[in-house]
mmCIF file of C-alpha atoms in Angstrom:
data_model
loop_
_atom_site.group_PDB
_atom_site.id
_atom_site.type_symbol
_atom_site.label_atom_id
_atom_site.label_comp_id
_atom_site.label_asym_id
_atom_site.label_seq_id
_atom_site.Cartn_x
_atom_site.Cartn_y
_atom_site.Cartn_z
ATOM 1 C CA MET A 1 -34.457 6.410 12.589
ATOM 2 C CA HIS A 2 -30.692 6.082 12.733
ATOM 3 C CA ILE A 3 -28.138 3.328 12.278
ATOM 4 C CA PHE A 4 -25.531 1.847 14.613
ATOM 5 C CA PHE A 5 -22.566 -0.201 13.356
ATOM 6 C CA THR A 6 -20.763 -2.253 15.972
ATOM 7 C CA ASP A 7 -17.732 -4.500 15.939
ATOM 8 C CA LEU A 8 -18.161 -7.810 17.764
ATOM 9 C CA ASP A 9 -14.978 -9.108 19.427
ATOM 10 C CA GLY A 10 -13.601 -6.648 21.931
ATOM 11 C CA THR A 11 -16.574 -4.310 21.507
ATOM 12 C CA LEU A 12 -20.108 -5.726 21.646
ATOM 13 C CA LEU A 13 -19.012 -9.137 22.938
ATOM 14 C CA ASP A 14 -17.238 -9.661 26.240
ATOM 15 C CA ASN A 15 -14.004 -11.619 26.462
ATOM 16 C CA GLN A 16 -15.949 -14.884 26.583
ATOM 17 C CA SER A 17 -17.819 -13.914 23.391
ATOM 18 C CA ASN A 18 -21.055 -13.364 25.290
ATOM 19 C CA ILE A 19 -23.419 -10.431 25.802
ATOM 20 C CA SER A 20 -24.659 -9.432 29.253
ATOM 21 C CA LYS A 21 -28.378 -9.398 29.995
ATOM 22 C CA GLU A 22 -28.352 -5.606 30.437
ATOM 23 C CA LEU A 23 -26.574 -5.017 27.131
ATOM 24 C CA LYS A 24 -28.910 -7.403 25.310
ATOM 25 C CA GLU A 25 -31.896 -5.508 26.702
ATOM 26 C CA ALA A 26 -30.354 -2.237 25.514
ATOM 27 C CA ILE A 27 -29.864 -3.702 22.024
ATOM 28 C CA GLU A 28 -33.459 -4.938 21.946
ATOM 29 C CA ALA A 29 -34.738 -1.523 23.039
ATOM 30 C CA TYR A 30 -32.666 0.177 20.336
ATOM 31 C CA VAL A 31 -34.024 -2.077 17.569
ATOM 32 C CA SER A 32 -37.584 -1.921 18.946
ATOM 33 C CA ALA A 33 -37.399 1.869 18.709
ATOM 34 C CA GLY A 34 -37.102 1.479 14.943
ATOM 35 C CA HIS A 35 -33.364 1.941 14.594
ATOM 36 C CA ILE A 36 -31.021 -0.279 12.567
ATOM 37 C CA LEU A 37 -28.273 -2.391 14.126
ATOM 38 C CA VAL A 38 -25.411 -3.616 11.929
ATOM 39 C CA LEU A 39 -22.919 -6.189 13.182
ATOM 40 C CA ALA A 40 -19.565 -5.371 11.559
ATOM 41 C CA THR A 41 -16.860 -7.965 12.116
ATOM 42 C CA GLY A 42 -13.897 -9.795 10.709
ATOM 43 C CA ARG A 43 -15.592 -13.104 11.509
ATOM 44 C CA PRO A 44 -17.008 -15.178 8.656
ATOM 45 C CA LEU A 45 -20.774 -15.225 8.274
ATOM 46 C CA SER A 46 -21.227 -18.713 9.736
ATOM 47 C CA SER A 47 -19.445 -17.594 12.913
ATOM 48 C CA VAL A 48 -21.693 -14.530 13.219
ATOM 49 C CA PHE A 49 -24.754 -16.763 12.916
ATOM 50 C CA ASP A 50 -23.347 -18.836 15.783
ATOM 51 C CA VAL A 51 -22.973 -15.668 17.880
ATOM 52 C CA ILE A 52 -26.566 -14.654 17.105
ATOM 53 C CA ASP A 53 -27.853 -18.115 18.041
ATOM 54 C CA ARG A 54 -25.809 -18.317 21.227
ATOM 55 C CA THR A 55 -26.683 -14.816 22.455
ATOM 56 C CA GLY A 56 -30.289 -14.822 21.258
ATOM 57 C CA LEU A 57 -29.901 -11.760 19.037
ATOM 58 C CA HIS A 58 -32.627 -12.862 16.628
ATOM 59 C CA LEU A 59 -33.878 -9.340 16.013
ATOM 60 C CA PRO A 60 -35.626 -7.799 12.985
ATOM 61 C CA ASN A 61 -33.708 -5.870 10.345
ATOM 62 C CA ILE A 62 -30.222 -6.833 11.519
ATOM 63 C CA LEU A 63 -27.565 -6.545 8.850
ATOM 64 C CA ILE A 64 -24.210 -8.302 9.015
ATOM 65 C CA ILE A 65 -20.936 -6.968 7.654
ATOM 66 C CA SER A 66 -18.677 -10.026 7.825
ATOM 67 C CA ASN A 67 -15.135 -10.833 6.727
ATOM 68 C CA ASN A 68 -14.173 -7.187 7.334
ATOM 69 C CA GLY A 69 -16.580 -5.889 4.710
ATOM 70 C CA SER A 70 -16.163 -8.541 2.036
ATOM 71 C CA LEU A 71 -19.698 -9.851 2.632
ATOM 72 C CA ILE A 72 -22.751 -7.786 3.572
ATOM 73 C CA TYR A 73 -25.760 -9.923 4.463
ATOM 74 C CA ASP A 74 -29.407 -8.994 5.010
ATOM 75 C CA CYS A 75 -30.690 -11.412 7.680
ATOM 76 C CA GLU A 76 -34.362 -10.610 7.156
ATOM 77 C CA ARG A 77 -34.338 -11.236 3.384
ATOM 78 C CA GLU A 78 -31.558 -13.853 3.608
ATOM 79 C CA ILE A 79 -29.608 -12.335 0.716
ATOM 80 C CA SER A 80 -26.116 -10.956 0.176
ATOM 81 C CA LEU A 81 -25.952 -7.254 -0.645
ATOM 82 C CA GLN A 82 -22.203 -7.294 -1.356
ATOM 83 C CA ASP A 83 -19.988 -10.282 -2.088
ATOM 84 C CA LEU A 84 -16.232 -9.765 -2.632
ATOM 85 C CA LYS A 85 -14.420 -13.093 -2.723
ATOM 86 C CA MET A 86 -10.779 -14.114 -3.097
ATOM 87 C CA PRO A 87 -10.170 -16.671 -5.868
ATOM 88 C CA ILE A 88 -8.984 -20.011 -4.512
ATOM 89 C CA ASP A 89 -5.659 -19.814 -6.377
ATOM 90 C CA ASP A 90 -4.930 -16.414 -4.830
ATOM 91 C CA ALA A 91 -5.870 -17.626 -1.346
ATOM 92 C CA VAL A 92 -3.686 -20.740 -1.575
ATOM 93 C CA ASN A 93 -0.720 -18.777 -2.992
ATOM 94 C CA LEU A 94 -1.028 -16.185 -0.239
ATOM 95 C CA ILE A 95 -1.106 -18.898 2.422
ATOM 96 C CA ASP A 96 2.108 -20.347 0.980
ATOM 97 C CA ILE A 97 3.757 -16.916 1.208
ATOM 98 C CA ILE A 98 2.644 -16.431 4.814
ATOM 99 C CA GLU A 99 3.869 -19.861 5.865
ATOM 100 C CA ALA A 100 7.275 -19.156 4.296
ATOM 101 C CA TYR A 101 7.651 -16.524 7.053
ATOM 102 C CA GLY A 102 7.014 -19.182 9.699
ATOM 103 C CA ILE A 103 3.579 -17.752 10.427
ATOM 104 C CA HIS A 104 0.329 -19.678 10.776
ATOM 105 C CA ALA A 105 -2.099 -19.069 7.884
ATOM 106 C CA GLN A 106 -5.746 -19.996 7.466
ATOM 107 C CA THR A 107 -8.772 -19.402 5.303
ATOM 108 C CA TYR A 108 -12.405 -20.473 5.389
ATOM 109 C CA SER A 109 -14.763 -22.931 3.729
ATOM 110 C CA SER A 110 -18.518 -22.424 3.859
ATOM 111 C CA LYS A 111 -18.671 -23.588 7.501
ATOM 112 C CA TYR A 112 -15.152 -24.198 8.799
ATOM 113 C CA VAL A 113 -11.860 -22.452 9.413
ATOM 114 C CA ILE A 114 -9.236 -24.401 7.484
ATOM 115 C CA CYS A 115 -5.463 -24.685 7.706
ATOM 116 C CA LYS A 116 -2.762 -27.226 6.959
ATOM 117 C CA LYS A 117 -2.130 -28.520 10.469
ATOM 118 C CA HIS A 118 -3.270 -28.324 14.051
ATOM 119 C CA ASP A 119 -1.128 -25.895 16.061
ATOM 120 C CA PRO A 120 -1.383 -23.488 19.045
ATOM 121 C CA GLU A 121 -2.554 -20.715 16.717
ATOM 122 C CA ILE A 122 -5.626 -22.598 15.505
ATOM 123 C CA GLU A 123 -6.397 -23.548 19.110
ATOM 124 C CA PHE A 124 -6.227 -19.859 20.059
ATOM 125 C CA TYR A 125 -8.466 -18.866 17.163
ATOM 126 C CA THR A 126 -11.118 -21.543 17.655
ATOM 127 C CA LYS A 127 -11.294 -20.894 21.391
ATOM 128 C CA ARG A 128 -11.837 -17.203 20.665
ATOM 129 C CA THR A 129 -14.436 -17.645 17.926
ATOM 130 C CA GLY A 130 -16.008 -21.024 18.657
ATOM 131 C CA MET A 131 -15.449 -22.090 15.051
ATOM 132 C CA THR A 132 -14.633 -25.670 14.092
ATOM 133 C CA PRO A 133 -11.251 -26.259 12.376
ATOM 134 C CA MET A 134 -10.409 -28.658 9.583
ATOM 135 C CA HIS A 135 -6.891 -29.597 8.469
ATOM 136 C CA ASP A 136 -5.341 -30.859 5.244
ATOM 137 C CA ASP A 137 -1.943 -30.331 3.648
ATOM 138 C CA ASN A 138 -3.836 -29.639 0.434
ATOM 139 C CA LEU A 139 -6.308 -26.905 1.337
ATOM 140 C CA ARG A 140 -8.088 -27.282 -1.986
ATOM 141 C CA ASN A 141 -9.525 -30.530 -0.627
ATOM 142 C CA LEU A 142 -11.393 -28.539 2.018
ATOM 143 C CA LEU A 143 -12.464 -25.468 0.066
ATOM 144 C CA ASP A 144 -16.063 -26.151 -0.900
ATOM 145 C CA ALA A 145 -16.597 -22.461 -1.687
ATOM 146 C CA THR A 146 -14.515 -19.487 -2.786
ATOM 147 C CA PRO A 147 -13.164 -17.836 0.401
ATOM 148 C CA TYR A 148 -13.495 -14.210 1.397
ATOM 149 C CA LYS A 149 -10.165 -13.759 3.144
ATOM 150 C CA VAL A 150 -6.888 -15.185 4.374
ATOM 151 C CA LEU A 151 -5.718 -14.656 7.941
ATOM 152 C CA ALA A 152 -2.145 -14.728 9.291
ATOM 153 C CA LEU A 153 -1.899 -15.477 13.003
ATOM 154 C CA GLU A 154 1.189 -15.028 15.192
ATOM 155 C CA LEU A 155 0.775 -15.372 18.952
ATOM 156 C CA HIS A 156 4.067 -14.049 20.274
ATOM 157 C CA ASP A 157 5.855 -11.724 17.836
ATOM 158 C CA LYS A 158 3.824 -8.960 16.188
ATOM 159 C CA GLU A 159 6.974 -7.747 14.431
ATOM 160 C CA LYS A 160 6.827 -10.855 12.249
ATOM 161 C CA LEU A 161 3.369 -9.791 11.136
ATOM 162 C CA PHE A 162 4.547 -6.225 10.522
ATOM 163 C CA LYS A 163 7.350 -7.522 8.303
ATOM 164 C CA LEU A 164 4.933 -9.776 6.446
ATOM 165 C CA GLN A 165 2.597 -6.834 5.894
ATOM 166 C CA GLN A 166 5.382 -4.624 4.574
ATOM 167 C CA ASP A 167 6.882 -7.307 2.331
ATOM 168 C CA THR A 168 3.577 -8.213 0.698
ATOM 169 C CA VAL A 169 2.480 -4.697 -0.331
ATOM 170 C CA ASP A 170 3.738 -5.084 -3.892
ATOM 171 C CA TYR A 171 2.401 -8.627 -4.172
ATOM 172 C CA LEU A 172 -1.086 -7.527 -3.113
ATOM 173 C CA GLY A 173 -0.999 -4.687 -5.656
ATOM 174 C CA ASP A 174 -4.353 -3.107 -6.425
ATOM 175 C CA LYS A 175 -6.329 -6.292 -5.714
ATOM 176 C CA TYR A 176 -5.959 -6.860 -1.964
ATOM 177 C CA ILE A 177 -5.229 -5.039 1.291
ATOM 178 C CA SER A 178 -4.058 -6.174 4.727
ATOM 179 C CA PHE A 179 -4.742 -4.830 8.208
ATOM 180 C CA PHE A 180 -4.686 -5.958 11.843
ATOM 181 C CA SER A 181 -7.903 -7.097 13.512
ATOM 182 C CA CYS A 182 -5.985 -7.550 16.792
ATOM 183 C CA ASP A 183 -2.321 -7.785 17.796
ATOM 184 C CA GLN A 184 -2.146 -11.443 16.775
ATOM 185 C CA MET A 185 -4.089 -11.345 13.497
ATOM 186 C CA LEU A 186 -3.257 -9.825 10.114
ATOM 187 C CA GLU A 187 -6.103 -10.121 7.616
ATOM 188 C CA PHE A 188 -5.991 -10.079 3.813
ATOM 189 C CA VAL A 189 -9.130 -9.144 1.862
ATOM 190 C CA ASP A 190 -10.299 -7.632 -1.425
ATOM 191 C CA LYS A 191 -9.148 -4.005 -1.707
ATOM 192 C CA ARG A 192 -12.751 -2.887 -2.264
ATOM 193 C CA SER A 193 -13.571 -4.390 1.105
ATOM 194 C CA GLY A 194 -12.945 -2.953 4.586
ATOM 195 C CA LYS A 195 -15.492 -1.888 7.160
ATOM 196 C CA GLY A 196 -15.384 1.760 6.065
ATOM 197 C CA ASN A 197 -16.434 0.970 2.505
ATOM 198 C CA ALA A 198 -19.095 -1.393 3.842
ATOM 199 C CA VAL A 199 -20.486 1.364 6.081
ATOM 200 C CA LYS A 200 -20.836 3.689 3.087
ATOM 201 C CA PHE A 201 -22.533 0.920 1.102
ATOM 202 C CA VAL A 202 -25.042 0.180 3.863
ATOM 203 C CA CYS A 203 -25.803 3.844 4.540
ATOM 204 C CA ASP A 204 -26.456 4.378 0.834
ATOM 205 C CA HIS A 205 -28.648 1.252 0.825
ATOM 206 C CA TYR A 206 -30.860 2.774 3.543
ATOM 207 C CA GLY A 207 -30.639 6.354 2.313
ATOM 208 C CA ILE A 208 -28.936 7.475 5.518
ATOM 209 C CA SER A 209 -26.031 9.912 5.518
ATOM 210 C CA PRO A 210 -22.860 8.431 7.086
ATOM 211 C CA LYS A 211 -22.612 11.716 9.015
ATOM 212 C CA ASP A 212 -25.737 10.672 10.916
ATOM 213 C CA ALA A 213 -24.510 7.120 11.577
ATOM 214 C CA TYR A 214 -22.910 5.692 14.732
ATOM 215 C CA ALA A 215 -20.100 3.150 14.861
ATOM 216 C CA ALA A 216 -18.205 1.462 17.703
ATOM 217 C CA GLY A 217 -14.957 -0.486 17.637
ATOM 218 C CA ASP A 218 -11.689 -1.319 19.340
ATOM 219 C CA ALA A 219 -9.000 -2.317 16.807
ATOM 220 C CA GLU A 220 -7.196 -1.324 13.607
ATOM 221 C CA ASN A 221 -9.739 -2.985 11.332
ATOM 222 C CA ASP A 222 -12.370 -0.650 12.838
ATOM 223 C CA LEU A 223 -10.529 2.572 11.945
ATOM 224 C CA SER A 224 -12.024 2.971 8.474
ATOM 225 C CA MET A 225 -15.499 2.340 9.912
ATOM 226 C CA LEU A 226 -15.094 4.958 12.624
ATOM 227 C CA ALA A 227 -13.681 7.445 10.133
ATOM 228 C CA ALA A 228 -16.663 6.917 7.821
ATOM 229 C CA VAL A 229 -19.367 7.963 10.304
ATOM 230 C CA GLY A 230 -20.310 11.170 12.052
ATOM 231 C CA HIS A 231 -20.481 9.597 15.520
ATOM 232 C CA SER A 232 -17.484 7.370 16.260
ATOM 233 C CA ILE A 233 -17.217 5.428 19.514
ATOM 234 C CA ALA A 234 -14.145 3.746 20.961
ATOM 235 C CA ILE A 235 -14.746 1.109 23.597
ATOM 236 C CA LYS A 236 -12.682 1.776 26.744
ATOM 237 C CA ASN A 237 -10.365 -1.171 25.993
ATOM 238 C CA ALA A 238 -9.704 0.034 22.427
ATOM 239 C CA THR A 239 -6.220 0.691 21.112
ATOM 240 C CA ASN A 240 -4.809 4.200 21.464
ATOM 241 C CA GLU A 241 -5.011 4.582 17.684
ATOM 242 C CA VAL A 242 -8.744 3.943 17.767
ATOM 243 C CA LYS A 243 -9.294 6.255 20.741
ATOM 244 C CA ALA A 244 -7.395 9.031 18.958
ATOM 245 C CA ILE A 245 -9.990 9.285 16.166
ATOM 246 C CA ALA A 246 -13.139 8.570 18.184
ATOM 247 C CA SER A 247 -15.593 11.305 19.121
ATOM 248 C CA THR A 248 -16.642 9.310 22.208
ATOM 249 C CA ILE A 249 -14.852 6.829 24.484
ATOM 250 C CA THR A 250 -17.018 4.602 26.660
ATOM 251 C CA GLU A 251 -16.588 4.625 30.421
ATOM 252 C CA LYS A 252 -16.680 0.818 30.554
ATOM 253 C CA THR A 253 -14.840 -1.946 28.726
ATOM 254 C CA ASN A 254 -16.390 -4.623 26.530
ATOM 255 C CA ASP A 255 -16.201 -6.987 29.515
ATOM 256 C CA GLU A 256 -18.376 -4.525 31.444
ATOM 257 C CA GLY A 257 -21.000 -4.070 28.703
ATOM 258 C CA GLY A 258 -19.406 -0.850 27.507
ATOM 259 C CA LEU A 259 -22.042 -0.023 24.864
ATOM 260 C CA THR A 260 -25.030 -0.446 27.181
ATOM 261 C CA ASP A 261 -25.468 3.182 28.249
ATOM 262 C CA ILE A 262 -24.959 4.538 24.725
ATOM 263 C CA LEU A 263 -27.541 2.195 23.207
ATOM 264 C CA LYS A 264 -29.994 2.954 26.003
ATOM 265 C CA ALA A 265 -29.676 6.676 25.297
ATOM 266 C CA LEU A 266 -29.961 6.219 21.541
ATOM 267 C CA SER A 267 -33.073 4.035 21.855
ATOM 268 C CA LYS A 268 -34.826 7.086 23.287
ATOM 269 C CA ASP A 269 -33.424 9.351 20.586
ATOM 270 C CA SER A 270 -36.017 10.524 18.082
ATOM 271 C CA MET A 271 -33.581 11.448 15.282
#
């Protein structure tokens, strides 16, 4: 038995957030062979459930690392294994700081992505994820649960996000970290979070050495995950930074079912 961690957007999912029939069959063969599949994403848990429902990935023993490692969820037992939230006051204050830079900011209720107003950024995000947005000038009116993260979204000028990231280092202190999940999105989460820490947690949970684990990704928020495992895979469309640390680069992009051949081979692997 071995374990495979995979990012969703830009890696397992194609650019329409779907999974091809061939890739789905490869995933099913991998899980049926007794191996463990872990979905590791920046998406909130409700959005991952939507992906599972839409793609039909209702498979046994799937674990979900959501919110970039802030929440680890066991689908079979329907329990959280790790839960690192951001207090509402901190989330609202951070959103105010982000918006002072002229950058769209959002966080998440139990089911919805929430922000202060409808704008091109929330349209971009909801089209990409399929999530439903809610708007209110007072975000506390919409927060029915303590959120896991805050996201800054800038469609046209990544330098604005870089400046925001640099300027908020001291403010975040030893409580929070920020990193890019794609060129347009800068995410803020608990410092104990991150996909790399989540990988170590899950491997320890199953008694599997991270050196024997596999992980696939495409963006900056996947770097810690790839660095944590012994078999790191960059999808062909990954950033150069991700490719530079990967032990394997797929021959096909996410839009071409890039992980299909690897999962097919691993499903026959007896390790």
